[in-house]
mmCIF file of C-alpha atoms and ligand atoms in Angstrom:
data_model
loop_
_atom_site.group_PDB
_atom_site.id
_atom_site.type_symbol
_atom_site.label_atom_id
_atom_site.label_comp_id
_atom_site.label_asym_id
_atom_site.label_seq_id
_atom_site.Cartn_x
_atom_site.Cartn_y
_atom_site.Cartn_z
ATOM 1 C CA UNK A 46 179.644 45.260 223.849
ATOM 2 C CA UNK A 47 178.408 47.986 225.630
ATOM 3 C CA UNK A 48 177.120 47.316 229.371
ATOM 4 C CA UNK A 49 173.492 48.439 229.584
ATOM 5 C CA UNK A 50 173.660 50.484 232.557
ATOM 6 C CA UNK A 51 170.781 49.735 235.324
ATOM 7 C CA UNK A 52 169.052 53.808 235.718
ATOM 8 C CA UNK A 53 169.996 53.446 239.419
ATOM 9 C CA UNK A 54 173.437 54.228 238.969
ATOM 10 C CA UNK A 55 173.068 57.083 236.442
ATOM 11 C CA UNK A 56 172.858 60.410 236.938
ATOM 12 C CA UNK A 57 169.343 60.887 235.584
ATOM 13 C CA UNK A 58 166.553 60.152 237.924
ATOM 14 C CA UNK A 59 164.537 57.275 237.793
ATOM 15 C CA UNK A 60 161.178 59.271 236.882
ATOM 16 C CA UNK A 61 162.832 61.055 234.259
ATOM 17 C CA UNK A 62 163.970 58.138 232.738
ATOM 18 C CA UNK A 63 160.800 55.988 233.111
ATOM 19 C CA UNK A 64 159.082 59.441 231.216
ATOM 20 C CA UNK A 65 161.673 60.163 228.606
ATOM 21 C CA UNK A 66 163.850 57.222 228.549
ATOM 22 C CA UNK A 67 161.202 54.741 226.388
ATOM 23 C CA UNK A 68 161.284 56.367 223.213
ATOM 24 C CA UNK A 69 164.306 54.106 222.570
ATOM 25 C CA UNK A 70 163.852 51.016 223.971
ATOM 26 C CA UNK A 71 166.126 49.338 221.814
ATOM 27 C CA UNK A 72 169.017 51.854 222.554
ATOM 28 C CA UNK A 73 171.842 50.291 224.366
ATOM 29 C CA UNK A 74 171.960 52.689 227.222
ATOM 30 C CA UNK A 75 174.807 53.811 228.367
ATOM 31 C CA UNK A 76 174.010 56.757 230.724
ATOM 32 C CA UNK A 77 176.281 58.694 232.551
ATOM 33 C CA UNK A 78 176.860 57.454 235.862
ATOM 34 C CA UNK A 79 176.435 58.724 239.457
ATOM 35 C CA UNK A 80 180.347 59.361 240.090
ATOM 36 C CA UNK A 81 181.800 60.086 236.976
ATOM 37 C CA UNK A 82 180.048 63.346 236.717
ATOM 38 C CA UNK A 83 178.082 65.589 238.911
ATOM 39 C CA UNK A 84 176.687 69.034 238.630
ATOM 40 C CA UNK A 85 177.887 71.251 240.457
ATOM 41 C CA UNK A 86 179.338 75.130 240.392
ATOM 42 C CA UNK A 87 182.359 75.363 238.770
ATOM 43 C CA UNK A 88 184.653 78.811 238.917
ATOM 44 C CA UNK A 89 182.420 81.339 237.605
ATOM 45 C CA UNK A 90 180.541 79.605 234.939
ATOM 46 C CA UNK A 91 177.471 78.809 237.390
ATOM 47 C CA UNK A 92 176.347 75.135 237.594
ATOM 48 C CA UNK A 93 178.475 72.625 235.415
ATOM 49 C CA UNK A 94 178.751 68.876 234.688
ATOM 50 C CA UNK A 95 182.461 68.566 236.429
ATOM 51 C CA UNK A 96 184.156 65.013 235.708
ATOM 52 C CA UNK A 97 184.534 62.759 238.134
ATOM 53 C CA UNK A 98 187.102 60.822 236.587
ATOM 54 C CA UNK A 99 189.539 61.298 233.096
ATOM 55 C CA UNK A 100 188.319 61.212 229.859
ATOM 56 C CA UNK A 101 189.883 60.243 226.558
ATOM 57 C CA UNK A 102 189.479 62.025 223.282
ATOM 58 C CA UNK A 103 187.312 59.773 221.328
ATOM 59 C CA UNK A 104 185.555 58.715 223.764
ATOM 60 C CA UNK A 105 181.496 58.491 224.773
ATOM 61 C CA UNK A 106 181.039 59.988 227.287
ATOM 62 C CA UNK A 107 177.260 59.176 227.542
ATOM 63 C CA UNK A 108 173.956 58.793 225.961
ATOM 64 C CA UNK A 109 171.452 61.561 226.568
ATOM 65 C CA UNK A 110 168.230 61.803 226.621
ATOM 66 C CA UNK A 111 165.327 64.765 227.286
ATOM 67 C CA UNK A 112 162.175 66.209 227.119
ATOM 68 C CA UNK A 113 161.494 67.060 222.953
ATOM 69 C CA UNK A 114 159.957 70.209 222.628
ATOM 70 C CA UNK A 115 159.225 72.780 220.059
ATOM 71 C CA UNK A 116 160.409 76.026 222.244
ATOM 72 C CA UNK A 117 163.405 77.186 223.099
ATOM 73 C CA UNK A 118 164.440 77.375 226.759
ATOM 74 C CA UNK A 119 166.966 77.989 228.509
ATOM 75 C CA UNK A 120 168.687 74.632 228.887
ATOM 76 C CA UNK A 121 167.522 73.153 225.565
ATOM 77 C CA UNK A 122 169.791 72.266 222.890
ATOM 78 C CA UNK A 123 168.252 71.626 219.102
ATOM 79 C CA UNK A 124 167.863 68.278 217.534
ATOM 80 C CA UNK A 125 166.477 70.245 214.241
ATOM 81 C CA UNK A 126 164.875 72.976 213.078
ATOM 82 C CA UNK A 127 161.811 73.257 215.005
ATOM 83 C CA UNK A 128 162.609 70.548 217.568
ATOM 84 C CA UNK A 129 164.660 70.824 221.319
ATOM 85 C CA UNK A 130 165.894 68.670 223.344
ATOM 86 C CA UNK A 131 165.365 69.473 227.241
ATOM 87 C CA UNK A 132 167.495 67.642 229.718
ATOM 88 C CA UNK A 133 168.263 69.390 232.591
ATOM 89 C CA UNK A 134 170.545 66.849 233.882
ATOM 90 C CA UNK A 135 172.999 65.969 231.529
ATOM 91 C CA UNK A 136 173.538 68.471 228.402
ATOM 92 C CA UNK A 137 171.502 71.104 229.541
ATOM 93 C CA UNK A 138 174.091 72.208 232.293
ATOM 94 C CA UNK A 139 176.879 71.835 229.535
ATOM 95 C CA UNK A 140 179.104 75.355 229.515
ATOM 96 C CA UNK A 141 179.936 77.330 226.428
ATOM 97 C CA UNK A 142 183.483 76.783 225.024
ATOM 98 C CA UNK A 143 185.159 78.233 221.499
ATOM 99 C CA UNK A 144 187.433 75.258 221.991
ATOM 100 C CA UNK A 145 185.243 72.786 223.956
ATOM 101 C CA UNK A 146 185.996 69.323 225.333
ATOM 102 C CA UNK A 147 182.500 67.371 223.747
ATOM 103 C CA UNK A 148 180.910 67.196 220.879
ATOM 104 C CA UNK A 149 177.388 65.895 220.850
ATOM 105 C CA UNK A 150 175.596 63.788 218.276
ATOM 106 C CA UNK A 151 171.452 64.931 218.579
ATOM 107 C CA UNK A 152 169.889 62.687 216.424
ATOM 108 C CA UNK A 153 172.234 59.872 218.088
ATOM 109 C CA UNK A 154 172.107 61.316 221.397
ATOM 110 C CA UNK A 155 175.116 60.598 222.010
ATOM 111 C CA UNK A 156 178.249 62.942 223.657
ATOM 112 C CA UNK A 157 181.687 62.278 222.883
ATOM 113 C CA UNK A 158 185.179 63.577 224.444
ATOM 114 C CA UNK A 159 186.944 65.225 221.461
ATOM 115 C CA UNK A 160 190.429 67.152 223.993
ATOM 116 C CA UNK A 161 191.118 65.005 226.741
ATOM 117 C CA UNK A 162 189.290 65.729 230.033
ATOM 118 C CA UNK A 163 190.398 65.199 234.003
ATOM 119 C CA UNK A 164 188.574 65.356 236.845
ATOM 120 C CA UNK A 165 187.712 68.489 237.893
ATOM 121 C CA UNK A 166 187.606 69.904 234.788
ATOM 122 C CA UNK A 167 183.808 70.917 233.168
ATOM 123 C CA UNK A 168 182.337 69.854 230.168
ATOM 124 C CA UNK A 169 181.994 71.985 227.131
ATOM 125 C CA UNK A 170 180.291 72.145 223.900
ATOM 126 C CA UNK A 171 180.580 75.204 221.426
ATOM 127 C CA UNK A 172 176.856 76.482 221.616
ATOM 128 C CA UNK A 173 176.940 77.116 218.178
ATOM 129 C CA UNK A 174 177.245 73.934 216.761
ATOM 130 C CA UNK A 175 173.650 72.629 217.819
ATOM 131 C CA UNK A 176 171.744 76.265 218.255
ATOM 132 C CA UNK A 177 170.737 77.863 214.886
ATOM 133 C CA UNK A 178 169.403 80.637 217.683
ATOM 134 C CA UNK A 179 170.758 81.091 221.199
ATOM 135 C CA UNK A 180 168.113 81.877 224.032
ATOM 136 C CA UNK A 181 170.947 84.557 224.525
ATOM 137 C CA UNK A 182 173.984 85.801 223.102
ATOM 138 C CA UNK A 183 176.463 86.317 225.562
ATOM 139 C CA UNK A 184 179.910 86.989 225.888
ATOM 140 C CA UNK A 185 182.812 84.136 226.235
ATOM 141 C CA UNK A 186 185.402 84.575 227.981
ATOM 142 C CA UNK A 187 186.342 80.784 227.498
ATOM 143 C CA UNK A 188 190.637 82.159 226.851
ATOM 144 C CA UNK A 189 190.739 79.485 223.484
ATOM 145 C CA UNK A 190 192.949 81.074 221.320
ATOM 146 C CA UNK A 191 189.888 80.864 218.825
ATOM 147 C CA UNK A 192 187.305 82.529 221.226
ATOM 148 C CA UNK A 193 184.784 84.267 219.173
ATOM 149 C CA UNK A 194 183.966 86.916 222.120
ATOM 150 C CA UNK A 195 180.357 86.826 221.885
ATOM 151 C CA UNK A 196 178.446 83.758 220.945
ATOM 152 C CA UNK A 197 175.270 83.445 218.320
ATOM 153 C CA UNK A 198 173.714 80.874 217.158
ATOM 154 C CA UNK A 199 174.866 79.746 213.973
ATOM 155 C CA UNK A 200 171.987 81.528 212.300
ATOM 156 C CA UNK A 201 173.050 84.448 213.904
ATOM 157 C CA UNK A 202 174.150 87.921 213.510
ATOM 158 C CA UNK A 203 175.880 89.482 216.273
ATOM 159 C CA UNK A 204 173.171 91.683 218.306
ATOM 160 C CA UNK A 205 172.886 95.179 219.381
ATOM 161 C CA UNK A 206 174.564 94.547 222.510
ATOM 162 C CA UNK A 207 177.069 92.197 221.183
ATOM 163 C CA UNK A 208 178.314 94.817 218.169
ATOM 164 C CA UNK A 209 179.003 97.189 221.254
ATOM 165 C CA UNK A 210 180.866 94.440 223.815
ATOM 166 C CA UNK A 211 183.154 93.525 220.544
ATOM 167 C CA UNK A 212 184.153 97.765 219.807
ATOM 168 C CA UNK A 213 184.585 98.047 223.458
ATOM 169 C CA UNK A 214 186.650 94.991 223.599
ATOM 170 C CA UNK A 215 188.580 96.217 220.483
ATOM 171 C CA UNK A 216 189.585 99.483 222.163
ATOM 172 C CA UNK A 217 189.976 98.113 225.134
ATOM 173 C CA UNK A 218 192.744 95.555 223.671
ATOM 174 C CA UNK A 219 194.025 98.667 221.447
ATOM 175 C CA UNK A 220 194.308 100.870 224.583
ATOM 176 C CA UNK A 221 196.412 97.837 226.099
ATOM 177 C CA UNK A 222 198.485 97.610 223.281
ATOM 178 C CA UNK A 223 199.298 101.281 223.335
ATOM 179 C CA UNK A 224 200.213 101.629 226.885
ATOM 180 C CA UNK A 225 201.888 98.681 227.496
ATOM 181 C CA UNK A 226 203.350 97.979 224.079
ATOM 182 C CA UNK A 227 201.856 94.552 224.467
ATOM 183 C CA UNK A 228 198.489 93.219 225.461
ATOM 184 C CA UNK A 229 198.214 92.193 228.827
ATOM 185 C CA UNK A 230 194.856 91.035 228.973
ATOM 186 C CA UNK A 231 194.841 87.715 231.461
ATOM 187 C CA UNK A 232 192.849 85.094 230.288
ATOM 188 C CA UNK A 233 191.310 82.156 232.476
ATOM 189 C CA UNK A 234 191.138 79.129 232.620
ATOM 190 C CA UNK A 235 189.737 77.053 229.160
ATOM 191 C CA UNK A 236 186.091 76.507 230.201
ATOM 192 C CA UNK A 237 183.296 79.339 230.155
ATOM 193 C CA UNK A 238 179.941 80.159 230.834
ATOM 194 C CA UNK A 239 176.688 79.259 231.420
ATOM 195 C CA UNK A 240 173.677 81.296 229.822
ATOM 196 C CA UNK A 241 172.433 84.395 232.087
ATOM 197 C CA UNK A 242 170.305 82.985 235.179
ATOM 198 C CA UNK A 243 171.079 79.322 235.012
HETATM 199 ZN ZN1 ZN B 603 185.129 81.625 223.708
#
């Protein structure tokens, strides 16, 4: 059995739960709580949700829950075509990663650990597997092994700006490769980004 978690201990506000937290009554809620994550900034990705405390793969990490609208912000993630879920709490402050440590279920509302997290470390979702359209592309410098350089939605072509950060990257790693006769490009740590102003 899940333990229904009283809102005082999680780490969405009691007026945004009251507003937003009704349209499942019957959910079992199991919130995130107040010590097990906080948001906060985190290296240079801007404002994160850091853990508090370890994660396993597999697990949930936490319902979710939001403001449903049919626009496209900044800290919305989709549900469907047509329909975003804002939650500037929880998932909204999730960074980018190519190789991320969460996976969230939209129509469940749910977010589950799928690579082991410890504390300290911030939670990450690959943009692209909710957004058909980003609110902006941007470029990832997440250091997966997989990183796609420059994330789109899933609907997505690569913009103007993107098709010119990926040749400059390419001659960039090229020029590396033929002064140094190996790339020495130093990648960070796994986690990335934040969209532009967060
Ligand atoms: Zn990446």
């Amino acid at each position: 059995m899940q333990r229904v978690i009283p809102l005082t201990e999680s780490i969405y506000p009691e007026s945004f739960a009251s507003a937003y937290g009704a349209q499942n009554p019957d959910h079992a809620r199991r919130y995130p709580l107040v010590g097990e994550l906080v948001k906060q900034p985190h290296q240079d990705v801007g404002l994160a949700i850091v853990a508090l405390r370890p994660y396993q793969r597999g697990e949930l990490v936490g319902n979710f829950m939001g403001e449903i609208r049919q626009d496209i912000t900044q800290h919305s993630l989709q549900i469907e075509e047509g329909q975003h879920l804002l939650d500037p709490h929880f998932i909204g402050y999730l960074a980018h990663s190519c190789n991320p440590n969460l996976v969230l279920d939209m129509h469940g509302r749910r977010a589950f650990c799928i690579r082991d997290i410890a504390p300290g470390d911030a939670l990450s979702m690959d943009y692209a597997s909710t957004e058909d359209t980003l609110f902006h592309q941007f470029a990832c410098h997440c250091g997966s092994p997989n990183c796609r350089l420059w994330v789109t939605g899933r609907n997505q072509m690569v913009n103007e700006e993107g098709q010119v950060y990926l040749r400059n990257h390419r001659l960039l790693q090229e020029h590396h490769h033929s002064a140094n006769g190996a790339a020495a490009m130093v990648h960070g740590h796994g986690v990335v980004h934040q969209p532009p102003g967060a």
